[in-house]
mmCIF file of C-alpha atoms in Angstrom:
data_model
loop_
_atom_site.group_PDB
_atom_site.id
_atom_site.type_symbol
_atom_site.label_atom_id
_atom_site.label_comp_id
_atom_site.label_asym_id
_atom_site.label_seq_id
_atom_site.Cartn_x
_atom_site.Cartn_y
_atom_site.Cartn_z
ATOM 1 C CA MET A 1477 -42.027 -2.283 -1.178
ATOM 2 C CA ASN A 1478 -41.300 -3.495 -4.653
ATOM 3 C CA LEU A 1479 -38.028 -5.395 -4.945
ATOM 4 C CA GLU A 1480 -38.695 -6.743 -8.426
ATOM 5 C CA GLY A 1481 -35.522 -7.133 -10.441
ATOM 6 C CA LYS A 1482 -33.394 -7.310 -7.285
ATOM 7 C CA THR A 1483 -31.536 -10.389 -6.109
ATOM 8 C CA ALA A 1484 -31.104 -11.152 -2.419
ATOM 9 C CA ILE A 1485 -28.955 -13.687 -0.607
ATOM 10 C CA VAL A 1486 -30.155 -14.691 2.844
ATOM 11 C CA THR A 1487 -27.622 -16.788 4.737
ATOM 12 C CA GLY A 1488 -29.000 -19.476 7.006
ATOM 13 C CA SER A 1489 -32.508 -19.130 5.651
ATOM 14 C CA SER A 1490 -33.790 -22.678 5.834
ATOM 15 C CA ARG A 1491 -35.252 -22.044 9.283
ATOM 16 C CA GLY A 1492 -36.178 -19.477 11.886
ATOM 17 C CA ILE A 1493 -35.626 -15.771 11.329
ATOM 18 C CA GLY A 1494 -33.740 -16.342 8.064
ATOM 19 C CA ARG A 1495 -36.674 -18.275 6.656
ATOM 20 C CA ALA A 1496 -39.088 -15.458 7.492
ATOM 21 C CA ILE A 1497 -36.717 -12.938 5.876
ATOM 22 C CA ALA A 1498 -36.380 -15.031 2.706
ATOM 23 C CA LEU A 1499 -40.168 -15.349 2.446
ATOM 24 C CA ALA A 1500 -40.685 -11.606 3.026
ATOM 25 C CA LEU A 1501 -38.110 -10.627 0.393
ATOM 26 C CA GLY A 1502 -39.619 -13.135 -2.041
ATOM 27 C CA LYS A 1503 -43.078 -11.718 -1.460
ATOM 28 C CA ALA A 1504 -41.732 -8.220 -2.123
ATOM 29 C CA GLY A 1505 -40.588 -9.427 -5.542
ATOM 30 C CA ALA A 1506 -36.886 -10.099 -4.992
ATOM 31 C CA SER A 1507 -35.264 -13.208 -6.417
ATOM 32 C CA VAL A 1508 -34.004 -15.043 -3.366
ATOM 33 C CA VAL A 1509 -30.970 -17.230 -2.805
ATOM 34 C CA VAL A 1510 -31.885 -19.477 0.115
ATOM 35 C CA ASN A 1511 -28.573 -20.448 1.711
ATOM 36 C CA TYR A 1512 -28.321 -23.352 4.122
ATOM 37 C CA SER A 1513 -25.527 -25.339 5.710
ATOM 38 C CA GLY A 1514 -27.146 -28.658 6.547
ATOM 39 C CA ASN A 1515 -30.902 -28.867 6.227
ATOM 40 C CA GLN A 1516 -31.539 -29.150 2.507
ATOM 41 C CA ALA A 1517 -35.134 -30.330 2.884
ATOM 42 C CA ALA A 1518 -36.029 -27.248 4.934
ATOM 43 C CA ALA A 1519 -34.296 -24.967 2.405
ATOM 44 C CA GLU A 1520 -36.223 -26.578 -0.467
ATOM 45 C CA GLU A 1521 -39.421 -26.006 1.461
ATOM 46 C CA VAL A 1522 -38.610 -22.277 1.742
ATOM 47 C CA LYS A 1523 -37.865 -22.148 -1.989
ATOM 48 C CA ASN A 1524 -41.180 -23.870 -2.772
ATOM 49 C CA GLU A 1525 -43.061 -21.486 -0.510
ATOM 50 C CA ILE A 1526 -41.512 -18.469 -2.279
ATOM 51 C CA GLU A 1527 -42.415 -19.938 -5.669
ATOM 52 C CA LYS A 1528 -45.956 -20.680 -4.495
ATOM 53 C CA ASN A 1529 -46.293 -16.971 -3.708
ATOM 54 C CA GLY A 1530 -45.238 -16.147 -7.273
ATOM 55 C CA GLY A 1531 -41.577 -15.393 -6.544
ATOM 56 C CA SER A 1532 -38.359 -17.023 -7.681
ATOM 57 C CA ALA A 1533 -35.714 -18.671 -5.554
ATOM 58 C CA ILE A 1534 -32.842 -21.111 -5.585
ATOM 59 C CA THR A 1535 -31.215 -23.002 -2.737
ATOM 60 C CA VAL A 1536 -27.436 -22.971 -2.299
ATOM 61 C CA LYS A 1537 -25.517 -24.963 0.275
ATOM 62 C CA ALA A 1538 -22.580 -23.019 1.692
ATOM 63 C CA ASP A 1539 -20.766 -22.878 5.009
ATOM 64 C CA VAL A 1540 -20.222 -19.196 5.815
ATOM 65 C CA THR A 1541 -17.129 -19.988 7.890
ATOM 66 C CA ASP A 1542 -15.319 -20.833 4.640
ATOM 67 C CA TYR A 1543 -14.533 -17.863 2.386
ATOM 68 C CA SER A 1544 -14.330 -19.889 -0.826
ATOM 69 C CA GLN A 1545 -17.835 -21.240 -0.216
ATOM 70 C CA CYS A 1546 -19.088 -17.662 0.280
ATOM 71 C CA GLU A 1547 -17.570 -16.712 -3.061
ATOM 72 C CA LEU A 1548 -19.396 -19.627 -4.681
ATOM 73 C CA LEU A 1549 -22.608 -18.558 -2.950
ATOM 74 C CA VAL A 1550 -22.384 -15.053 -4.412
ATOM 75 C CA GLN A 1551 -21.374 -16.472 -7.795
ATOM 76 C CA SER A 1552 -24.432 -18.761 -7.878
ATOM 77 C CA ALA A 1553 -26.647 -15.749 -7.274
ATOM 78 C CA ILE A 1554 -25.038 -13.895 -10.177
ATOM 79 C CA ASP A 1555 -25.018 -16.954 -12.461
ATOM 80 C CA HIS A 1556 -28.666 -17.633 -11.828
ATOM 81 C CA PHE A 1557 -30.221 -14.193 -11.474
ATOM 82 C CA LYS A 1558 -27.588 -12.118 -13.351
ATOM 83 C CA ARG A 1559 -27.014 -9.724 -10.467
ATOM 84 C CA ILE A 1560 -26.782 -9.284 -6.718
ATOM 85 C CA ASP A 1561 -28.293 -6.384 -4.778
ATOM 86 C CA ILE A 1562 -29.043 -7.462 -1.249
ATOM 87 C CA LEU A 1563 -27.117 -9.536 1.278
ATOM 88 C CA ILE A 1564 -28.730 -10.535 4.550
ATOM 89 C CA ASN A 1565 -26.186 -12.011 6.950
ATOM 90 C CA ASN A 1566 -28.402 -14.100 9.136
ATOM 91 C CA ALA A 1567 -26.615 -17.432 9.627
ATOM 92 C CA GLY A 1568 -25.875 -17.919 13.289
ATOM 93 C CA ILE A 1569 -25.451 -20.520 15.988
ATOM 94 C CA THR A 1570 -25.407 -20.623 19.788
ATOM 95 C CA ARG A 1571 -23.188 -22.624 22.117
ATOM 96 C CA ASP A 1572 -24.353 -21.214 25.439
ATOM 97 C CA ASN A 1573 -22.354 -21.749 28.594
ATOM 98 C CA LEU A 1574 -21.099 -19.752 31.533
ATOM 99 C CA LEU A 1575 -17.558 -18.613 30.873
ATOM 100 C CA ALA A 1576 -16.212 -20.916 33.575
ATOM 101 C CA ARG A 1577 -17.498 -23.895 31.595
ATOM 102 C CA MET A 1578 -17.151 -22.544 28.091
ATOM 103 C CA LYS A 1579 -14.811 -24.675 26.026
ATOM 104 C CA GLU A 1580 -12.530 -23.035 23.503
ATOM 105 C CA LYS A 1581 -14.369 -24.961 20.805
ATOM 106 C CA GLU A 1582 -17.692 -23.411 21.871
ATOM 107 C CA TRP A 1583 -16.135 -19.956 21.796
ATOM 108 C CA GLN A 1584 -14.488 -20.475 18.417
ATOM 109 C CA GLU A 1585 -17.438 -22.048 16.618
ATOM 110 C CA VAL A 1586 -19.678 -19.127 17.525
ATOM 111 C CA ILE A 1587 -17.079 -16.525 16.519
ATOM 112 C CA ASP A 1588 -16.391 -18.364 13.255
ATOM 113 C CA THR A 1589 -20.024 -18.575 12.164
ATOM 114 C CA ASN A 1590 -21.543 -15.430 13.654
ATOM 115 C CA LEU A 1591 -18.694 -12.963 13.119
ATOM 116 C CA THR A 1592 -16.215 -14.352 10.594
ATOM 117 C CA GLY A 1593 -19.162 -15.579 8.517
ATOM 118 C CA VAL A 1594 -20.372 -11.985 8.165
ATOM 119 C CA TYR A 1595 -16.891 -10.830 7.163
ATOM 120 C CA ASN A 1596 -16.613 -13.636 4.596
ATOM 121 C CA CYS A 1597 -19.962 -12.935 2.951
ATOM 122 C CA CYS A 1598 -19.439 -9.167 2.870
ATOM 123 C CA ARG A 1599 -15.986 -9.600 1.366
ATOM 124 C CA ALA A 1600 -17.395 -11.961 -1.262
ATOM 125 C CA VAL A 1601 -20.219 -9.612 -2.215
ATOM 126 C CA TYR A 1602 -18.598 -6.194 -2.191
ATOM 127 C CA LYS A 1603 -16.667 -6.486 -5.452
ATOM 128 C CA PRO A 1604 -19.694 -7.569 -7.485
ATOM 129 C CA LEU A 1605 -21.695 -4.768 -5.848
ATOM 130 C CA LEU A 1606 -19.047 -2.181 -6.742
ATOM 131 C CA LYS A 1607 -18.816 -3.539 -10.277
ATOM 132 C CA GLN A 1608 -22.547 -3.206 -10.847
ATOM 133 C CA LYS A 1609 -22.354 0.441 -9.816
ATOM 134 C CA SER A 1610 -25.965 0.427 -8.722
ATOM 135 C CA GLY A 1611 -25.573 0.527 -4.955
ATOM 136 C CA GLY A 1612 -26.641 -2.292 -2.684
ATOM 137 C CA ARG A 1613 -28.015 -3.286 0.687
ATOM 138 C CA ILE A 1614 -26.378 -5.286 3.426
ATOM 139 C CA VAL A 1615 -28.340 -6.143 6.553
ATOM 140 C CA ASN A 1616 -26.608 -8.005 9.355
ATOM 141 C CA ILE A 1617 -28.621 -9.845 11.954
ATOM 142 C CA ALA A 1618 -27.048 -9.007 15.301
ATOM 143 C CA SER A 1619 -28.743 -9.484 18.674
ATOM 144 C CA VAL A 1620 -29.694 -7.502 21.760
ATOM 145 C CA ALA A 1621 -27.106 -9.717 23.485
ATOM 146 C CA GLY A 1622 -24.515 -7.911 21.370
ATOM 147 C CA ILE A 1623 -25.680 -4.575 22.762
ATOM 148 C CA HIS A 1624 -26.363 -5.376 26.426
ATOM 149 C CA GLY A 1625 -24.537 -8.664 27.001
ATOM 150 C CA ASN A 1626 -26.264 -11.769 28.296
ATOM 151 C CA ALA A 1627 -25.103 -14.202 30.978
ATOM 152 C CA GLY A 1628 -24.212 -17.564 29.470
ATOM 153 C CA GLN A 1629 -23.566 -16.090 26.054
ATOM 154 C CA ALA A 1630 -20.108 -14.517 26.227
ATOM 155 C CA ASN A 1631 -19.237 -16.047 22.845
ATOM 156 C CA TYR A 1632 -22.513 -15.093 21.182
ATOM 157 C CA ALA A 1633 -22.588 -11.581 22.662
ATOM 158 C CA ALA A 1634 -18.959 -10.967 21.655
ATOM 159 C CA ALA A 1635 -19.653 -12.100 18.096
ATOM 160 C CA LYS A 1636 -22.839 -10.034 17.810
ATOM 161 C CA GLY A 1637 -21.165 -6.988 19.343
ATOM 162 C CA GLY A 1638 -18.467 -7.465 16.731
ATOM 163 C CA VAL A 1639 -21.103 -7.595 14.014
ATOM 164 C CA ILE A 1640 -22.494 -4.271 15.199
ATOM 165 C CA SER A 1641 -19.087 -2.543 15.047
ATOM 166 C CA PHE A 1642 -18.379 -4.195 11.716
ATOM 167 C CA THR A 1643 -21.708 -2.854 10.416
ATOM 168 C CA ARG A 1644 -20.923 0.703 11.460
ATOM 169 C CA THR A 1645 -17.463 0.514 9.888
ATOM 170 C CA LEU A 1646 -18.561 -0.989 6.595
ATOM 171 C CA ALA A 1647 -21.298 1.648 6.350
ATOM 172 C CA LYS A 1648 -18.578 4.297 6.409
ATOM 173 C CA GLU A 1649 -16.457 2.478 3.836
ATOM 174 C CA LEU A 1650 -19.243 1.868 1.336
ATOM 175 C CA GLY A 1651 -21.541 4.837 1.859
ATOM 176 C CA SER A 1652 -20.079 6.785 -1.044
ATOM 177 C CA ARG A 1653 -21.085 3.955 -3.372
ATOM 178 C CA ASN A 1654 -24.703 3.984 -2.253
ATOM 179 C CA ILE A 1655 -24.314 0.660 -0.475
ATOM 180 C CA THR A 1656 -26.086 0.802 2.877
ATOM 181 C CA VAL A 1657 -25.044 -1.446 5.750
ATOM 182 C CA ASN A 1658 -27.310 -1.809 8.756
ATOM 183 C CA ALA A 1659 -27.907 -4.249 11.578
ATOM 184 C CA VAL A 1660 -31.059 -5.557 13.171
ATOM 185 C CA ALA A 1661 -30.800 -6.705 16.775
ATOM 186 C CA PRO A 1662 -33.580 -9.157 17.593
ATOM 187 C CA GLY A 1663 -34.556 -9.749 21.195
ATOM 188 C CA PHE A 1664 -36.213 -13.011 22.198
ATOM 189 C CA ILE A 1665 -37.784 -14.389 19.053
ATOM 190 C CA ASP A 1666 -39.836 -17.564 19.087
ATOM 191 C CA THR A 1667 -37.654 -19.932 16.996
ATOM 192 C CA GLU A 1668 -36.000 -23.321 17.386
ATOM 193 C CA MET A 1669 -32.939 -21.512 18.709
ATOM 194 C CA THR A 1670 -34.831 -20.012 21.670
ATOM 195 C CA GLY A 1671 -37.129 -23.055 21.869
ATOM 196 C CA GLU A 1672 -34.271 -24.832 23.645
ATOM 197 C CA LEU A 1673 -34.719 -22.554 26.662
ATOM 198 C CA SER A 1674 -36.600 -23.912 29.687
ATOM 199 C CA ASP A 1675 -40.094 -22.620 30.511
ATOM 200 C CA GLN A 1676 -38.693 -21.060 33.647
ATOM 201 C CA VAL A 1677 -36.176 -19.011 31.656
ATOM 202 C CA LYS A 1678 -38.883 -18.085 29.148
ATOM 203 C CA ASP A 1679 -41.176 -16.803 31.920
ATOM 204 C CA GLN A 1680 -38.337 -14.763 33.325
ATOM 205 C CA VAL A 1681 -37.654 -13.276 29.920
ATOM 206 C CA LEU A 1682 -41.329 -12.477 29.320
ATOM 207 C CA SER A 1683 -41.487 -10.459 32.529
ATOM 208 C CA ARG A 1684 -38.766 -8.193 31.127
ATOM 209 C CA ILE A 1685 -40.404 -7.515 27.762
ATOM 210 C CA ALA A 1686 -42.573 -4.396 27.793
ATOM 211 C CA MET A 1687 -44.799 -5.793 25.081
ATOM 212 C CA GLY A 1688 -45.357 -8.972 27.106
ATOM 213 C CA ARG A 1689 -44.717 -11.468 24.329
ATOM 214 C CA LEU A 1690 -41.837 -13.101 22.506
ATOM 215 C CA GLY A 1691 -41.165 -11.751 19.034
ATOM 216 C CA LYS A 1692 -42.093 -13.624 15.882
ATOM 217 C CA PRO A 1693 -39.600 -14.197 13.051
ATOM 218 C CA GLU A 1694 -41.945 -12.092 10.890
ATOM 219 C CA ASP A 1695 -41.474 -9.122 13.266
ATOM 220 C CA VAL A 1696 -37.763 -9.188 12.440
ATOM 221 C CA ALA A 1697 -38.332 -9.825 8.728
ATOM 222 C CA GLU A 1698 -40.495 -6.715 8.475
ATOM 223 C CA VAL A 1699 -37.654 -4.462 9.665
ATOM 224 C CA VAL A 1700 -35.113 -6.229 7.458
ATOM 225 C CA LEU A 1701 -37.425 -5.684 4.487
ATOM 226 C CA PHE A 1702 -37.515 -1.969 5.263
ATOM 227 C CA LEU A 1703 -33.716 -1.752 5.482
ATOM 228 C CA ALA A 1704 -33.300 -3.825 2.302
ATOM 229 C CA GLY A 1705 -35.855 -1.769 0.422
ATOM 230 C CA SER A 1706 -37.276 1.643 1.093
ATOM 231 C CA ALA A 1707 -34.689 2.842 3.665
ATOM 232 C CA HIS A 1708 -32.666 4.775 1.095
ATOM 233 C CA TYR A 1709 -30.930 7.144 3.503
ATOM 234 C CA VAL A 1710 -30.335 4.894 6.503
ATOM 235 C CA THR A 1711 -26.908 3.343 7.004
ATOM 236 C CA GLY A 1712 -24.641 2.294 9.857
ATOM 237 C CA GLN A 1713 -27.630 1.851 12.181
ATOM 238 C CA VAL A 1714 -28.633 -0.857 14.614
ATOM 239 C CA ILE A 1715 -32.357 -1.353 15.091
ATOM 240 C CA ALA A 1716 -33.477 -3.442 18.048
ATOM 241 C CA VAL A 1717 -36.558 -5.561 17.374
ATOM 242 C CA ASP A 1718 -37.227 -6.696 20.898
ATOM 243 C CA GLY A 1719 -40.592 -5.420 22.134
ATOM 244 C CA ASN A 1720 -38.576 -3.252 24.515
ATOM 245 C CA LEU A 1721 -36.621 -5.855 26.399
ATOM 246 C CA SER A 1722 -34.716 -4.709 29.463
ATOM 247 C CA MET A 1723 -31.610 -6.832 29.878
ATOM 248 C CA MET B 613 -5.089 0.161 -28.843
ATOM 249 C CA SER B 614 -1.785 0.461 -26.971
ATOM 250 C CA VAL B 615 -1.612 -0.503 -23.291
ATOM 251 C CA GLU B 616 -1.054 3.154 -22.484
ATOM 252 C CA ASN B 617 -4.217 4.276 -24.209
ATOM 253 C CA LYS B 618 -6.255 1.393 -22.802
ATOM 254 C CA VAL B 619 -5.102 2.163 -19.263
ATOM 255 C CA LYS B 620 -5.871 5.866 -19.677
ATOM 256 C CA ASP B 621 -9.250 4.959 -21.076
ATOM 257 C CA ILE B 622 -10.067 2.790 -18.058
ATOM 258 C CA ILE B 623 -8.808 5.358 -15.559
ATOM 259 C CA SER B 624 -10.781 8.094 -17.266
ATOM 260 C CA ASP B 625 -13.899 5.943 -17.257
ATOM 261 C CA GLN B 626 -13.553 4.600 -13.697
ATOM 262 C CA LEU B 627 -12.519 7.815 -12.007
ATOM 263 C CA GLU B 628 -14.540 10.129 -14.206
ATOM 264 C CA VAL B 629 -11.611 12.285 -15.303
ATOM 265 C CA ALA B 630 -11.253 13.706 -18.822
ATOM 266 C CA ILE B 631 -8.726 11.601 -20.702
ATOM 267 C CA ASP B 632 -6.729 14.672 -21.851
ATOM 268 C CA LYS B 633 -6.110 15.508 -18.170
ATOM 269 C CA LEU B 634 -4.189 12.231 -17.733
ATOM 270 C CA SER B 635 -0.451 12.095 -18.302
ATOM 271 C CA ALA B 636 2.112 9.572 -17.077
ATOM 272 C CA GLU B 637 2.971 11.958 -14.251
ATOM 273 C CA THR B 638 -0.627 12.354 -13.023
ATOM 274 C CA THR B 639 -0.864 10.866 -9.543
ATOM 275 C CA PHE B 640 -4.039 9.460 -8.029
ATOM 276 C CA GLU B 641 -3.800 12.171 -5.448
ATOM 277 C CA ASP B 642 -3.947 14.787 -8.238
ATOM 278 C CA ILE B 643 -7.261 13.415 -9.422
ATOM 279 C CA ASP B 644 -8.697 12.937 -5.901
ATOM 280 C CA ALA B 645 -8.954 9.163 -6.111
ATOM 281 C CA ASP B 646 -9.680 7.617 -2.709
ATOM 282 C CA SER B 647 -8.794 4.072 -1.683
ATOM 283 C CA LEU B 648 -12.138 2.707 -2.819
ATOM 284 C CA ASP B 649 -11.595 4.322 -6.223
ATOM 285 C CA ILE B 650 -8.314 2.437 -6.444
ATOM 286 C CA VAL B 651 -10.069 -0.830 -5.546
ATOM 287 C CA GLU B 652 -12.549 -0.217 -8.346
ATOM 288 C CA LEU B 653 -9.783 0.704 -10.765
ATOM 289 C CA VAL B 654 -7.875 -2.469 -9.946
ATOM 290 C CA MET B 655 -11.007 -4.548 -10.553
ATOM 291 C CA ALA B 656 -11.509 -2.894 -13.950
ATOM 292 C CA LEU B 657 -7.849 -3.423 -14.901
ATOM 293 C CA GLU B 658 -7.997 -7.060 -13.808
ATOM 294 C CA GLU B 659 -11.008 -7.595 -16.018
ATOM 295 C CA GLU B 660 -9.653 -5.763 -19.063
ATOM 296 C CA PHE B 661 -6.215 -7.379 -19.027
ATOM 297 C CA ASP B 662 -7.271 -10.708 -17.519
ATOM 298 C CA LEU B 663 -4.858 -10.351 -14.608
ATOM 299 C CA GLU B 664 -4.813 -10.809 -10.881
ATOM 300 C CA ILE B 665 -3.281 -7.835 -9.162
ATOM 301 C CA SER B 666 -2.209 -8.353 -5.557
ATOM 302 C CA ASP B 667 -2.597 -5.697 -2.872
ATOM 303 C CA GLN B 668 1.176 -5.554 -2.336
ATOM 304 C CA GLU B 669 1.813 -4.821 -5.994
ATOM 305 C CA ILE B 670 -0.702 -2.036 -6.037
ATOM 306 C CA GLU B 671 0.818 -0.318 -3.003
ATOM 307 C CA ASN B 672 3.700 1.041 -5.075
ATOM 308 C CA VAL B 673 1.498 2.333 -7.822
ATOM 309 C CA LYS B 674 1.021 6.053 -7.357
ATOM 310 C CA SER B 675 0.655 7.531 -10.824
ATOM 311 C CA VAL B 676 -0.867 6.804 -14.220
ATOM 312 C CA GLY B 677 2.640 6.064 -15.507
ATOM 313 C CA ASP B 678 3.130 3.507 -12.715
ATOM 314 C CA VAL B 679 -0.040 1.702 -13.797
ATOM 315 C CA ILE B 680 1.026 1.657 -17.434
ATOM 316 C CA LYS B 681 4.475 0.332 -16.530
ATOM 317 C CA TYR B 682 2.966 -2.296 -14.249
ATOM 318 C CA ILE B 683 0.471 -3.526 -16.855
ATOM 319 C CA GLU B 684 3.128 -3.539 -19.590
ATOM 320 C CA SER B 685 5.315 -5.747 -17.411
ATOM 321 C CA LYS B 686 2.420 -8.225 -17.015
ATOM 322 C CA VAL B 687 0.969 -8.550 -20.506
#
């Protein structure tokens, strides 16, 4: 897939799945805006890696829970690369707890970042996309937890389920302008976020994955690349990238 | 160019309607403009006239004449 001449923003791309997506888009020729909230060194490393592969990238610090910072994020993309074509809403956090022990703060932080963050970035990007009149691609990173639910993740599952419904709705609103909106629902992917799980939990999870292994961030990035590139007539869809996980 | 002509020009361009089809009485319904068309039109007007148009203000705007009157009151 050739994404040369396209600009992509990947939120939360200093680490994990976002990092793999940023690298994949960069390799495909897109100019990449590597967004991060805290870890500047890691974001710079992603930028350097993209440049080493012959691509171009910038890093932009922005907290997706704050709309004005999302506006600045989109503006930096346009200022630097003259246009914006692709938005990958990847930034996400977990604050796992059984509902009985889940504090309101844990609920709210996850909703703010994982759901409101998607709303903020989409709202910030849709006017520039409409103005350019050349279509666009939005890919939201959801989760299988948002489809099936997952004990200990009521906040995360609610936010990701919200992202899925948001995706389907926005696809209807923007379809006539050739802007596609899709979601990818990763299963258990080997990242720092799932690295916090105990070996016992990991073994349990493995026994439920038909393919018998955890996913790699690159497995997710590959599907995102497809949706951001050659999937011209696919919108409002949710693609699970989970090795066939039964929840 | 008068505000009236500028506005007609922008509407014609944004909504892909021949300019001679636009009169003050033409409503957006007449020219099959959907809500997203209106969003795009507002963005174009904001840019051309260097304005910020709020959603509430735009709610009452139903026809080409309404837009012209609104812009004339702002510039």
